[in-house]
Tab-separated table of C-alpha atoms in Angstrom:
chain	number	residue	atom	x	y	z
A	1	PRO	CA	-79.269	-3.440	-15.665
A	2	ALA	CA	-77.017	0.036	-15.416
A	3	PHE	CA	-76.695	-0.929	-18.721
A	4	GLU	CA	-80.055	-1.553	-20.460
A	5	LEU	CA	-80.750	1.828	-18.304
A	6	GLY	CA	-78.530	4.080	-19.541
A	7	GLU	CA	-76.442	4.464	-16.015
A	8	SER	CA	-72.860	2.526	-16.826
A	9	TYR	CA	-71.005	1.860	-20.124
A	10	PRO	CA	-68.275	-0.015	-20.728
A	11	GLY	CA	-65.934	3.298	-20.629
A	12	MET	CA	-67.082	4.101	-17.185
A	13	GLY	CA	-64.935	4.944	-14.504
A	14	LEU	CA	-65.452	3.886	-11.034
A	15	ASP	CA	-63.589	4.183	-7.617
A	16	ASP	CA	-62.238	0.381	-6.540
A	17	VAL	CA	-61.484	2.049	-3.233
A	18	PRO	CA	-63.218	0.834	0.889
A	19	VAL	CA	-66.893	1.911	1.101
A	20	ASN	CA	-69.827	1.614	3.972
A	21	PHE	CA	-72.943	1.377	2.855
A	22	GLY	CA	-74.815	2.301	6.351
A	23	GLY	CA	-72.790	-0.952	8.199
A	24	TYR	CA	-72.001	-2.995	4.734
A	25	LYS	CA	-68.699	-3.059	4.209
A	26	PRO	CA	-67.530	-5.232	0.845
A	27	THR	CA	-64.247	-6.273	0.185
A	28	ASN	CA	-62.182	-7.348	-3.122
A	29	TRP	CA	-61.405	-11.379	-2.764
A	30	TYR	CA	-57.701	-10.796	-3.577
A	31	GLY	CA	-57.826	-8.170	-0.415
A	32	TYR	CA	-57.004	-4.835	-1.674
A	33	TYR	CA	-58.124	-1.984	-3.815
A	34	TYR	CA	-56.990	-0.426	-7.418
A	35	GLY	CA	-58.615	2.629	-7.204
A	36	TYR	CA	-59.991	4.473	-10.037
A	37	VAL	CA	-61.213	1.503	-13.132
A	38	SER	CA	-63.634	0.943	-16.308
A	39	VAL	CA	-66.361	-0.984	-15.189
A	40	ARG	CA	-64.848	-3.307	-18.671
A	41	GLU	CA	-61.413	-3.948	-15.507
A	42	ALA	CA	-63.976	-4.044	-13.114
A	43	ILE	CA	-65.861	-6.977	-14.807
A	44	ASN	CA	-62.537	-8.113	-15.699
A	45	GLN	CA	-60.677	-8.943	-12.546
A	46	SER	CA	-64.584	-9.638	-10.574
A	47	MET	CA	-63.794	-6.696	-8.476
A	48	ASN	CA	-66.275	-6.180	-5.778
A	49	ILE	CA	-66.708	-2.668	-4.704
A	50	PRO	CA	-67.724	-1.602	-8.140
A	51	ALA	CA	-70.267	-4.028	-8.276
A	52	VAL	CA	-71.648	-3.280	-4.703
A	53	LYS	CA	-71.740	0.483	-6.347
A	54	THR	CA	-73.337	0.224	-9.547
A	55	LEU	CA	-75.972	-1.980	-8.305
A	56	LYS	CA	-76.933	1.266	-5.140
A	57	SER	CA	-77.094	3.694	-7.797
A	58	ILE	CA	-79.866	1.781	-9.198
A	59	ASP	CA	-82.924	0.020	-7.779
A	60	LEU	CA	-82.572	-2.490	-6.303
A	61	GLY	CA	-86.166	-3.287	-7.511
A	62	TYR	CA	-85.306	-3.190	-11.070
A	63	ALA	CA	-82.145	-4.713	-10.629
A	64	LEU	CA	-83.854	-8.247	-8.985
A	65	ARG	CA	-86.846	-7.626	-12.044
A	66	PHE	CA	-84.155	-7.914	-14.174
A	67	ALA	CA	-82.574	-11.131	-13.419
A	68	GLN	CA	-85.526	-12.600	-12.886
A	69	SER	CA	-86.434	-11.628	-16.510
A	70	MET	CA	-83.391	-13.703	-17.045
A	71	GLY	CA	-84.142	-16.903	-15.843
A	72	ILE	CA	-82.640	-16.599	-12.179
A	73	THR	CA	-86.506	-18.476	-10.893
A	74	THR	CA	-85.137	-18.697	-7.490
A	75	LEU	CA	-84.757	-14.717	-6.077
A	76	THR	CA	-87.405	-12.659	-3.963
A	77	GLU	CA	-87.870	-9.522	-2.880
A	78	LYS	CA	-87.744	-10.425	0.741
A	79	ALA	CA	-84.450	-12.296	0.638
A	80	ASN	CA	-82.367	-11.144	-2.154
A	81	LYS	CA	-83.561	-7.105	-2.110
A	82	ASN	CA	-80.512	-6.005	-1.209
A	83	LEU	CA	-76.754	-4.721	-1.948
A	84	SER	CA	-74.433	-8.206	-1.294
A	85	LEU	CA	-77.047	-9.186	-4.619
A	86	ALA	CA	-74.385	-7.084	-6.916
A	87	LEU	CA	-71.463	-9.831	-5.228
A	88	GLY	CA	-74.321	-13.037	-6.054
A	89	SER	CA	-75.151	-13.251	-2.525
A	90	ALA	CA	-78.347	-16.013	-3.886
A	91	ASN	CA	-79.269	-19.535	-4.272
A	92	VAL	CA	-78.845	-19.358	-7.990
A	93	LYS	CA	-79.365	-22.836	-9.843
A	94	VAL	CA	-77.445	-24.311	-12.479
A	95	ILE	CA	-79.555	-24.630	-15.315
A	96	ASP	CA	-81.349	-21.065	-14.403
A	97	MET	CA	-77.632	-19.122	-14.518
A	98	ALA	CA	-77.208	-20.736	-18.136
A	99	ALA	CA	-80.435	-19.136	-19.142
A	100	ALA	CA	-79.910	-15.814	-18.066
A	101	TYR	CA	-76.128	-15.927	-19.709
A	102	ALA	CA	-77.834	-17.513	-23.784
A	103	THR	CA	-80.582	-14.294	-22.627
A	104	MET	CA	-76.948	-12.478	-23.586
A	105	ALA	CA	-75.625	-15.107	-26.230
A	106	ASN	CA	-79.111	-14.182	-28.276
A	107	GLY	CA	-78.556	-10.822	-28.207
A	108	GLY	CA	-80.960	-9.678	-25.026
A	109	VAL	CA	-83.478	-12.755	-26.286
A	110	TYR	CA	-84.489	-14.775	-23.059
A	111	THR	CA	-85.261	-18.835	-24.703
A	112	GLU	CA	-86.580	-20.932	-21.454
A	113	PRO	CA	-84.841	-24.204	-20.967
A	114	LYS	CA	-86.012	-27.188	-22.179
A	115	LEU	CA	-84.872	-31.065	-21.856
A	116	TYR	CA	-85.393	-31.336	-25.016
A	117	THR	CA	-87.280	-29.770	-28.150
A	118	LYS	CA	-89.173	-32.170	-30.152
A	119	VAL	CA	-89.001	-36.329	-30.412
A	120	LEU	CA	-88.622	-38.117	-33.555
A	121	ASP	CA	-89.879	-41.394	-34.651
A	122	HIS	CA	-88.147	-43.897	-36.809
A	123	GLU	CA	-89.580	-42.563	-39.806
A	124	GLY	CA	-88.995	-39.296	-38.501
A	125	LYS	CA	-92.135	-38.208	-37.651
A	126	GLU	CA	-92.979	-35.442	-34.686
A	127	VAL	CA	-93.941	-37.876	-31.974
A	128	LEU	CA	-93.543	-35.149	-29.046
A	129	VAL	CA	-93.041	-31.739	-29.499
A	130	ASN	CA	-92.114	-29.415	-26.437
A	131	GLU	CA	-92.962	-25.659	-27.758
A	132	VAL	CA	-89.569	-23.263	-26.255
A	133	LYS	CA	-90.676	-19.866	-25.657
A	134	PHE	CA	-88.738	-16.671	-26.403
A	135	THR	CA	-89.291	-13.670	-24.684
A	136	LYS	CA	-87.099	-10.467	-25.134
A	137	VAL	CA	-85.494	-8.984	-21.734
A	138	MET	CA	-82.636	-6.263	-22.768
A	139	SER	CA	-81.752	-3.916	-26.010
A	140	GLU	CA	-78.874	-5.675	-28.122
A	141	THR	CA	-76.681	-2.785	-27.396
A	142	THR	CA	-77.180	-4.091	-23.516
A	143	ALA	CA	-76.450	-7.693	-24.226
A	144	TYR	CA	-73.873	-6.651	-26.983
A	145	MET	CA	-72.100	-4.699	-24.249
A	146	LEU	CA	-72.069	-7.663	-21.798
A	147	THR	CA	-70.868	-10.045	-24.164
A	148	ASP	CA	-67.691	-7.585	-24.876
A	149	CYS	CA	-66.809	-7.084	-21.047
A	150	LEU	CA	-67.501	-10.649	-20.643
A	151	ARG	CA	-64.862	-11.338	-23.912
A	152	SER	CA	-62.167	-9.113	-21.679
A	153	VAL	CA	-62.728	-12.137	-18.851
A	154	VAL	CA	-62.106	-14.324	-20.820
A	155	SER	CA	-58.754	-12.806	-22.808
A	156	SER	CA	-57.014	-11.752	-19.467
A	157	GLY	CA	-59.355	-11.523	-16.669
A	158	THR	CA	-60.026	-13.544	-14.268
A	159	GLY	CA	-61.309	-16.810	-16.795
A	160	THR	CA	-58.069	-16.606	-18.907
A	161	SER	CA	-58.066	-20.813	-18.177
A	162	ALA	CA	-61.366	-21.009	-20.193
A	163	LYS	CA	-59.705	-19.694	-23.514
A	164	PHE	CA	-59.602	-22.817	-25.038
A	165	SER	CA	-59.878	-21.690	-28.876
A	166	THR	CA	-57.758	-18.674	-30.167
A	167	LYS	CA	-60.050	-18.956	-33.364
A	168	ILE	CA	-63.559	-18.019	-31.234
A	169	GLN	CA	-65.334	-15.530	-29.306
A	170	ILE	CA	-65.345	-16.668	-26.221
A	171	ALA	CA	-66.964	-14.601	-23.024
A	172	GLY	CA	-67.646	-15.499	-19.724
A	173	LYS	CA	-67.711	-14.932	-15.922
A	174	THR	CA	-66.083	-16.552	-13.172
A	175	GLY	CA	-67.276	-16.242	-8.848
A	176	ASN	CA	-66.570	-17.657	-5.997
A	177	THR	CA	-68.066	-17.288	-2.316
A	178	ASN	CA	-65.759	-16.624	0.681
A	179	ASP	CA	-63.497	-19.326	1.190
A	180	ASP	CA	-63.730	-20.755	-2.009
A	181	LYS	CA	-66.541	-23.211	-0.892
A	182	ASP	CA	-68.764	-22.044	-4.281
A	183	GLN	CA	-66.874	-21.849	-7.273
A	184	TRP	CA	-68.687	-20.844	-10.650
A	185	PHE	CA	-67.374	-20.108	-14.431
A	186	ALA	CA	-70.512	-19.094	-16.680
A	187	GLY	CA	-69.539	-18.982	-20.716
A	188	TYR	CA	-70.665	-18.668	-24.226
A	189	THR	CA	-70.137	-19.184	-27.797
A	190	PRO	CA	-71.242	-17.788	-30.396
A	191	TYR	CA	-72.857	-21.785	-30.619
A	192	TYR	CA	-72.331	-22.763	-27.049
A	193	THR	CA	-74.092	-21.778	-23.082
A	194	ALA	CA	-72.364	-23.730	-20.434
A	195	VAL	CA	-72.237	-23.071	-16.588
A	196	VAL	CA	-69.761	-25.067	-14.259
A	197	TRP	CA	-70.503	-25.067	-10.420
A	198	ASN	CA	-67.782	-26.456	-7.863
């Protein structure tokens, strides 16, 4: 949402330093601080402090609605309108996460997930058609900047294990909860979007 609002961009600088937001003191998963970094590097290394600072700089309600527009159906204003949302402190369905990442891959167009699009009979005639809905939820510029940053995550950041080819562009993001109880990888190529939760 900060990219969409023009409040942030990949080369912008942020301080990865200890911070206190009225009693909320987020820390980094790696246990230290990088200092002054670019937004791209913060995403690349999964830095928590810059993520929370960025969310703090914009309207929380807007950020929540932005995530909802990308298909994250489980978010509510009552439960999730807080700064820890920047770190993924929400129950999210795997299919919703895949739809959100597919939105970035599709240049900012959200596509409602469907189990099937159509069923054909033995003669090739349509028996069932499941209409797919498309909604533009972010600018192509925002989707491009996000994709470019997420390509860095796979090429040189926390997601290098997902780099299965050098001939195809792969974008993605890792995530984990405290004590690694939940681990995520959400990623996409020009052809497919996939999310893994363990």
